[in-house]
Amino acid sequence: MSHRIVILGGGYAGVTAANRIARRLDGAEVTLVNERATFVERVRLHQVAAGESLASRPLRELVRPGVDVVVGRAGRIDLERRQVVLDGGAESEPAPLPYDTLVYALGSVAAPGPDDAVALATADDAWWARDRVAELVAEHGTVAVVGGGLTGIEAATELAERHPAVRVRLVSDVEPGPWLSHRAQGHLRRVFHGLGIEVAGGSVADVRDGSVRLTDGRVVGAGLTLACTGFAVPAVARDSGLAVDEVGRIRVDRTLRSVSHPDVYAVGDAAVPQLPNGRPFRMACATALPMSAAAGAAIADRLAGRRPTGLRFRYVNQCVSLGRRNGVIQAVAADDHPHRIVLTGAVAARYKETVVRGATWFTAHPGPNRPVPRTRV
Ligand SMILES: Cc1cc2nc3c(=O)[nH]c(=O)nc-3n(C[C@H](O)[C@H](O)[C@H](O)COP(=O)(O)OP(=O)(O)OC[C@H]3O[C@@H](n4cnc5c(N)ncnc54)[C@H](O)[C@@H]3O)c2cc1C
């Protein structure tokens, strides 16, 4: 019987891993499981929330011939029997999916945020937000974006640029973009000013009745509050008994193999490599792509009796879109700290757009033996 490889999650990480494995392993049975039939360009969800229509790409068109796509929701992994239990509908209970090797790439969802706020982490979140934004455009209303990280900055600028009639307020307990250099932060402030984005510094106590209440008593009125307050991971790994870190990401070694279950690999937002230098990893596409390419190569190498090389990459920059016409590209050192080198303006916007397109292209064409990219997204 051929080796059965099941990949859970058809995002950047899962599709890259599936294609890499299918390219390297003739004769393996590769099955990709995803909760929807289409690939979601998650790094563009702030564009969707602002009202942009994005092309929907069927997963079957992104994966190599020979990769079987199963549309279903992974509910649990039976690590003893080596099978994935899929959630059934009201009446049906789908048959479990047996595997010899499992690749876990279920990504992330929104971290718990204030009640009554809409998150911006999944396609469903973005579609919900888009409909409410459309109403607010008609009403000349206000959107409050909570969070001064990458997602909050990209969402606020996208909304303000696309909808000048909507008032956009960014609520953050830190200076927006705290990881950026002074130069990049200065650019950010100028862009916010130019787009009319108001920044309210403070921590959110709660969101209710169309208002964001801050812990110091101030109230920021808003017809929609978008919570961009970080990501959490699905509980499937922890609930199934895999070794996970304090936030539920699967602990993996340098070859992306689970430290507790050697027939399980994990990649993307849902995995955390345990490297001797204790280096932190961003939950980012920039991490997911090299991880998945390395995992695919490691699986193929092990099955062929070769010693895998493992994950080798470094961040070179971080790209932030500030609407469609502006951006910040922050160069970073090997430890991910910002350099003084910063690219801004329209050139930065074009650069980021190229990188975002390149990320989707790479998932479909990760190459057989090409070195993993020095990723930039
Ligand atoms: C608005 C926004 C902007 C971003 N911008 C950037 C950026 O500029 N640069 C950057 O590097 N990163 C960015 N990110 C982060 C980036 O999108 C993630 O790090 C990346 O998508 C991780 O890839 P992944 O494959 O691990 O997870 P995902 O892309 O989330 O893919 C996971 C897949 O698993 C599926 N899934 C989940 N649970 C189940 C289940 N139980 N059963 C079946 N299928 C399931 C999901 O539907 C999805 O298809 C951004 C994120 C957001 C939300």
Coordinates of C-alpha atoms and ligand atoms in Angstrom, one line a residue:
M1 CA 0.0 0.0 0.0
S2 CA 1.3 3.5 -0.8
H3 CA 2.2 5.9 2.0
R4 CA -0.9 8.0 3.0
I5 CA -0.1 11.7 3.7
V6 CA -3.0 13.8 5.0
I7 CA -2.6 17.6 5.3
L8 CA -5.0 19.5 7.4
G9 CA -5.6 23.1 6.3
G10 CA -5.6 24.5 2.8
G11 CA -4.0 27.9 3.6
Y12 CA -0.6 29.1 2.6
A13 CA 1.1 26.5 4.7
G14 CA -1.0 23.5 3.8
V15 CA -1.1 24.1 0.0
T16 CA 2.7 24.7 -0.1
A17 CA 3.3 21.5 1.9
A18 CA 0.9 19.4 -0.3
N19 CA 2.5 20.6 -3.5
R20 CA 6.0 20.2 -2.3
I21 CA 5.3 16.6 -1.2
A22 CA 3.4 15.7 -4.3
R23 CA 6.3 17.0 -6.4
R24 CA 8.9 15.1 -4.5
L25 CA 7.1 11.8 -3.8
D26 CA 5.9 9.7 -6.7
G27 CA 3.3 7.2 -5.6
A28 CA 2.4 8.7 -2.2
E29 CA -1.3 9.3 -1.6
V30 CA -1.6 13.0 -0.7
T31 CA -4.9 14.3 0.7
L32 CA -5.5 18.0 1.5
V33 CA -8.4 18.7 3.9
N34 CA -9.9 22.2 4.2
E35 CA -13.1 23.5 5.5
R36 CA -13.9 25.3 2.2
A37 CA -13.2 24.5 -1.4
T38 CA -11.4 27.7 -2.1
F39 CA -8.1 29.2 -1.1
V40 CA -8.3 32.3 1.0
E41 CA -5.6 35.0 0.5
R42 CA -5.7 35.8 4.2
V43 CA -3.1 38.6 3.9
R44 CA -5.7 40.5 1.9
L45 CA -8.6 40.2 4.4
H46 CA -8.4 43.9 5.3
Q47 CA -9.0 44.7 1.6
V48 CA -12.1 42.4 1.7
A49 CA -13.4 44.2 4.9
A50 CA -13.0 47.5 3.1
G51 CA -15.1 46.3 0.2
E52 CA -12.7 44.9 -2.4
S53 CA -13.8 41.8 -4.3
L54 CA -11.1 39.2 -4.5
A55 CA -10.9 36.4 -7.0
S56 CA -11.9 33.1 -5.4
R57 CA -9.4 30.3 -6.3
P58 CA -10.5 26.7 -6.1
L59 CA -8.0 24.7 -4.1
R60 CA -8.2 22.0 -6.8
E61 CA -6.6 24.4 -9.3
L62 CA -3.8 25.3 -6.9
V63 CA -2.7 21.8 -6.0
R64 CA -0.7 19.5 -8.3
P65 CA -2.4 16.7 -10.1
G66 CA -2.6 13.7 -7.8
V67 CA -3.4 15.7 -4.6
D68 CA -6.9 14.8 -3.5
V69 CA -8.9 17.7 -2.0
V70 CA -11.4 16.8 0.7
V71 CA -13.8 19.6 1.8
G72 CA -14.5 19.1 5.5
R73 CA -13.8 20.2 9.0
A74 CA -11.2 18.4 11.0
G75 CA -12.6 17.9 14.5
R76 CA -10.1 15.6 16.2
I77 CA -7.0 13.6 15.5
D78 CA -6.9 10.0 16.8
L79 CA -3.2 9.8 17.4
E80 CA -3.4 6.1 18.5
R81 CA -5.2 4.9 15.4
R82 CA -3.6 7.5 13.2
Q83 CA -6.8 8.9 11.7
V84 CA -8.5 12.3 11.4
V85 CA -12.0 12.5 12.6
L86 CA -14.0 15.0 10.5
D87 CA -16.9 16.9 11.9
G88 CA -20.2 15.7 10.4
G89 CA -23.3 17.6 9.5
A90 CA -26.5 17.1 11.4
E91 CA -27.2 13.7 10.0
S92 CA -24.0 12.4 8.5
E93 CA -20.8 11.2 10.2
P94 CA -18.0 11.2 7.6
A95 CA -15.6 8.3 7.6
P96 CA -12.4 9.0 9.5
L97 CA -9.3 9.7 7.3
P98 CA -6.5 7.3 8.0
Y99 CA -2.9 8.6 7.6
D100 CA 0.7 7.3 7.8
T101 CA 2.0 10.9 8.0
L102 CA 0.0 13.9 9.0
V103 CA 0.8 17.6 8.3
Y104 CA -1.1 19.9 10.6
A105 CA -1.6 23.4 9.0
L106 CA -4.9 24.7 10.5
G107 CA -3.5 28.3 10.8
S108 CA -5.0 30.7 13.3
V109 CA -8.2 32.5 14.3
A110 CA -8.8 35.8 16.2
A111 CA -7.5 36.0 19.7
P112 CA -10.4 36.6 22.2
G113 CA -11.2 40.3 22.0
P114 CA -13.9 42.6 23.3
D115 CA -17.5 41.4 23.0
D116 CA -19.5 43.2 20.4
A117 CA -16.4 43.8 18.3
V118 CA -15.9 42.1 14.9
A119 CA -12.6 40.3 14.5
L120 CA -10.5 40.4 11.4
A121 CA -8.7 37.1 11.2
T122 CA -10.8 34.8 8.9
A123 CA -12.7 35.1 5.7
D124 CA -16.0 34.9 7.6
D125 CA -14.9 37.8 9.8
A126 CA -14.0 39.9 6.8
W127 CA -17.2 39.3 4.9
W128 CA -19.2 40.2 8.0
A129 CA -17.2 43.4 8.4
R130 CA -17.5 44.3 4.7
D131 CA -21.3 44.3 4.9
R132 CA -21.4 46.5 7.9
V133 CA -18.8 48.9 6.4
A134 CA -21.0 49.3 3.3
E135 CA -23.9 50.4 5.6
L136 CA -21.6 52.9 7.4
V137 CA -20.4 54.4 4.1
A138 CA -24.1 55.2 3.3
E139 CA -24.5 56.7 6.8
H140 CA -21.2 58.6 6.9
G141 CA -20.5 56.6 10.1
T142 CA -17.5 55.7 12.2
V143 CA -15.3 52.6 12.3
A144 CA -13.1 52.0 15.3
V145 CA -10.1 49.7 14.7
V146 CA -8.7 48.3 17.9
G147 CA -5.0 47.3 17.8
G148 CA -1.9 49.0 16.7
G149 CA -0.2 45.9 15.2
L150 CA 0.1 45.0 11.5
T151 CA -3.5 44.0 11.0
G152 CA -4.9 47.1 12.8
I153 CA -2.7 49.4 10.8
E154 CA -3.5 47.8 7.4
A155 CA -7.2 47.7 8.2
A156 CA -7.4 51.4 9.3
T157 CA -5.5 52.7 6.3
E158 CA -7.3 50.5 3.8
L159 CA -10.7 51.7 5.1
A160 CA -9.7 55.4 5.3
E161 CA -8.3 55.4 1.8
R162 CA -11.2 53.6 0.2
H163 CA -14.0 55.4 2.1
P164 CA -13.2 59.0 2.8
A165 CA -16.8 59.5 3.9
V166 CA -16.2 57.1 6.9
R167 CA -14.5 58.4 10.0
V168 CA -11.7 55.9 11.0
R169 CA -10.4 55.8 14.6
L170 CA -7.5 53.6 15.6
V171 CA -7.5 52.6 19.3
S172 CA -4.2 51.3 20.6
D173 CA -2.5 50.9 23.9
V174 CA 0.8 51.3 22.2
E175 CA 2.3 53.6 19.6
P176 CA 1.0 52.0 16.3
G177 CA 3.7 49.8 14.8
P178 CA 5.8 49.5 17.9
W179 CA 8.2 47.1 16.2
L180 CA 9.1 49.5 13.4
S181 CA 12.0 51.9 13.3
H182 CA 11.5 55.6 14.2
R183 CA 11.7 56.5 10.5
A184 CA 8.9 54.0 9.6
Q185 CA 6.8 55.1 12.6
G186 CA 7.2 58.7 11.4
H187 CA 5.9 57.8 8.0
L188 CA 3.0 55.9 9.5
R189 CA 2.0 59.0 11.5
R190 CA 2.1 61.2 8.4
V191 CA 0.0 58.7 6.4
F192 CA -2.5 58.5 9.2
H193 CA -2.7 62.3 9.3
G194 CA -3.1 62.5 5.5
L195 CA -5.9 59.9 5.5
G196 CA -7.7 61.6 8.5
I197 CA -7.2 58.6 10.8
E198 CA -7.6 59.6 14.5
V199 CA -5.5 57.7 16.9
A200 CA -6.8 57.2 20.4
G201 CA -4.2 55.9 22.8
G202 CA -5.6 53.7 25.6
S203 CA -6.7 50.2 26.6
V204 CA -10.2 49.0 25.8
A205 CA -12.4 48.1 28.7
D206 CA -15.3 46.9 26.6
V207 CA -17.3 47.5 23.5
R208 CA -21.0 48.0 23.7
D209 CA -24.0 50.0 22.4
G210 CA -21.9 51.4 19.5
S211 CA -19.1 52.7 21.7
V212 CA -15.6 51.6 22.7
R213 CA -15.0 52.3 26.4
L214 CA -11.5 52.8 27.5
T215 CA -10.1 51.9 30.9
D216 CA -9.5 55.6 31.7
G217 CA -13.2 56.3 31.2
R218 CA -13.0 57.9 27.7
V219 CA -15.6 56.7 25.2
V220 CA -15.0 56.4 21.4
G221 CA -18.2 56.2 19.4
A222 CA -18.3 53.8 16.4
G223 CA -20.9 52.1 14.3
L224 CA -18.5 49.2 13.9
T225 CA -15.5 48.1 16.0
L226 CA -12.9 45.9 14.3
A227 CA -10.8 44.0 16.8
C228 CA -7.3 43.4 15.4
T229 CA -5.9 42.2 18.7
G230 CA -3.8 39.2 17.7
F231 CA -4.3 35.6 16.7
A232 CA -5.0 32.4 18.6
V233 CA -4.8 28.8 17.2
P234 CA -7.5 26.2 16.9
A235 CA -7.8 23.8 19.9
V236 CA -7.6 20.6 17.7
A237 CA -3.9 20.0 18.4
R238 CA -4.2 20.4 22.2
D239 CA -7.4 18.5 22.5
S240 CA -6.0 15.6 20.5
G241 CA -3.0 15.3 22.8
L242 CA -0.1 16.7 20.8
A243 CA 2.6 18.6 22.7
V244 CA 1.8 22.3 22.4
D245 CA 3.1 25.5 23.8
E246 CA 1.2 27.8 26.2
V247 CA -0.9 29.2 23.4
G248 CA -1.7 25.8 21.8
R249 CA 0.8 25.8 18.9
I250 CA 2.4 22.4 18.1
R251 CA 6.0 22.1 19.3
V252 CA 8.1 20.9 16.4
D253 CA 11.8 20.3 15.8
R254 CA 14.0 21.8 13.1
T255 CA 12.4 19.4 10.5
L256 CA 8.9 20.5 11.6
R257 CA 8.1 17.2 13.1
S258 CA 6.1 17.1 16.3
V259 CA 8.3 16.6 19.4
S260 CA 5.7 14.2 20.9
H261 CA 4.4 12.3 17.8
P262 CA 7.0 11.6 15.0
D263 CA 4.4 10.8 12.4
V264 CA 2.9 14.3 12.7
Y265 CA 4.4 17.5 11.2
A266 CA 3.1 21.0 11.8
V267 CA 3.6 24.2 9.8
G268 CA 2.4 27.8 9.6
D269 CA 0.7 29.7 12.4
A270 CA -0.2 26.5 14.3
A271 CA 3.4 25.4 14.8
V272 CA 6.3 26.6 16.9
P273 CA 9.8 25.3 16.1
Q274 CA 11.9 24.6 19.1
L275 CA 15.3 25.8 18.0
P276 CA 18.4 25.8 20.3
N277 CA 18.7 29.6 19.9
G278 CA 15.2 30.1 21.2
R279 CA 14.5 32.4 18.2
P280 CA 10.9 33.8 18.1
F281 CA 8.7 33.2 15.0
R282 CA 6.1 35.6 13.7
M283 CA 2.7 34.2 13.0
A284 CA 3.1 35.2 9.4
C285 CA 2.9 34.1 5.8
A286 CA 6.6 34.9 5.8
T287 CA 7.1 32.1 8.3
A288 CA 4.5 29.7 6.9
L289 CA 6.0 29.4 3.4
P290 CA 9.6 28.4 4.4
M291 CA 8.3 26.1 7.1
S292 CA 6.0 24.2 4.8
A293 CA 8.6 23.9 2.0
A294 CA 11.0 22.5 4.6
A295 CA 8.4 20.1 6.1
G296 CA 7.5 18.8 2.6
A297 CA 11.2 18.2 1.8
A298 CA 11.8 16.6 5.2
I299 CA 8.9 14.1 4.7
A300 CA 10.1 13.2 1.3
D301 CA 13.7 12.8 2.5
R302 CA 12.8 10.6 5.4
L303 CA 10.6 8.4 3.2
A304 CA 13.5 8.1 0.8
G305 CA 15.9 7.2 3.6
R306 CA 17.8 10.5 3.4
R307 CA 18.7 12.8 6.3
P308 CA 16.5 15.9 6.1
T309 CA 18.1 19.4 6.2
G310 CA 15.4 21.1 8.1
L311 CA 14.3 24.7 8.4
R312 CA 16.8 27.3 7.3
F313 CA 15.7 30.8 6.7
R314 CA 15.8 34.3 8.1
Y315 CA 13.5 37.3 7.9
V316 CA 14.8 40.1 5.7
N317 CA 12.0 42.6 6.0
Q318 CA 8.4 43.3 7.0
C319 CA 6.0 44.7 4.5
V320 CA 3.0 46.8 5.6
S321 CA 0.4 48.1 3.2
L322 CA -1.1 51.5 4.0
G323 CA -3.9 51.4 1.6
R324 CA -3.4 50.6 -2.1
R325 CA -1.2 53.7 -2.8
N326 CA 1.2 53.7 0.2
G327 CA 3.2 51.3 2.3
V328 CA 6.2 50.7 4.6
I329 CA 8.9 48.1 3.9
Q330 CA 11.0 47.8 7.1
A331 CA 14.3 46.0 6.6
V332 CA 15.1 43.7 9.6
A333 CA 18.2 42.1 11.0
A334 CA 18.5 38.3 11.4
D335 CA 16.9 38.5 14.8
D336 CA 14.0 40.4 13.3
H337 CA 14.9 43.7 14.8
P338 CA 14.4 46.7 12.5
H339 CA 17.3 48.3 10.6
R340 CA 17.4 51.9 9.7
I341 CA 16.6 51.0 6.1
V342 CA 13.0 51.7 5.2
L343 CA 11.2 52.0 1.9
T344 CA 8.0 54.1 1.9
G345 CA 5.3 55.5 -0.4
A346 CA 4.0 54.2 -3.7
V347 CA 7.1 52.1 -4.4
A348 CA 6.5 50.3 -1.1
A349 CA 2.9 49.7 -2.0
R350 CA 3.9 48.1 -5.3
Y351 CA 6.6 46.1 -3.6
K352 CA 4.1 44.7 -1.1
E353 CA 1.6 43.9 -3.8
T354 CA 4.3 41.9 -5.7
V355 CA 5.2 40.0 -2.6
V356 CA 1.5 39.2 -1.8
R357 CA 1.0 37.9 -5.3
G358 CA 4.3 36.0 -5.0
A359 CA 3.2 34.3 -1.8
T360 CA 0.2 32.7 -3.5
W361 CA 2.3 31.8 -6.6
F362 CA 4.8 30.1 -4.3
T363 CA 2.1 28.0 -2.6
A364 CA 1.3 26.5 -6.1
H365 CA 4.9 26.3 -7.2
P366 CA 7.1 25.6 -4.2
G367 CA 9.6 23.7 -6.4
P368 CA 11.2 20.3 -5.8
N369 CA 14.7 21.2 -4.5
R370 CA 14.9 24.9 -4.8
P371 CA 16.2 26.6 -1.6
V372 CA 13.4 28.0 0.5
P373 CA 12.8 31.7 -0.1
R374 CA 14.3 34.5 2.0
T375 CA 10.7 35.6 2.7
R376 CA 9.4 39.0 2.8
V377 CA 5.6 39.2 3.2
Ligands
LIG1 C1 -5.8 40.9 7.6 C2 -4.6 40.1 7.7 C3 -3.4 40.6 7.1 C4 -2.2 39.9 7.2 N1 -1.1 40.4 6.6 C5 0.0 39.7 6.6 C6 1.2 40.2 6.0 O1 1.2 41.3 5.5 N2 2.3 39.4 6.1 C7 2.4 38.2 6.7 O2 3.4 37.5 6.6 N3 1.3 37.7 7.3 C8 0.1 38.4 7.3 N4 -1.0 37.9 7.9 C9 -0.9 36.6 8.6 C10 -1.0 35.5 7.6 O3 -2.2 35.6 6.9 C11 -1.0 34.1 8.3 O4 0.2 34.1 9.1 C12 -1.0 33.0 7.3 O5 -2.2 33.0 6.7 C13 -0.7 31.7 8.0 O6 -0.8 30.6 7.1 P1 -1.4 29.2 7.5 O7 -1.5 28.4 6.3 O8 -0.7 28.7 8.7 O9 -2.9 29.6 8.0 P2 -4.2 30.0 7.1 O10 -3.8 30.8 6.0 O11 -5.1 30.6 8.1 O12 -4.8 28.6 6.6 C14 -5.4 27.7 7.5 C15 -6.4 27.0 6.7 O13 -7.0 25.9 7.5 C16 -8.4 26.0 7.4 N5 -9.0 25.4 8.6 C17 -8.9 25.9 9.9 N6 -9.5 25.1 10.8 C18 -9.9 24.0 10.1 C19 -10.5 22.7 10.4 N7 -10.8 22.5 11.7 N8 -10.7 21.9 9.4 C20 -10.4 22.1 8.1 N9 -9.8 23.3 7.7 C21 -9.6 24.2 8.7 C22 -8.7 27.4 7.2 O14 -10.0 27.6 6.6 C23 -7.6 27.8 6.2 O15 -7.9 27.5 4.9 C24 -2.2 38.6 7.9 C25 -3.4 38.1 8.4 C26 -4.5 38.8 8.4 C27 -5.8 38.3 9.0

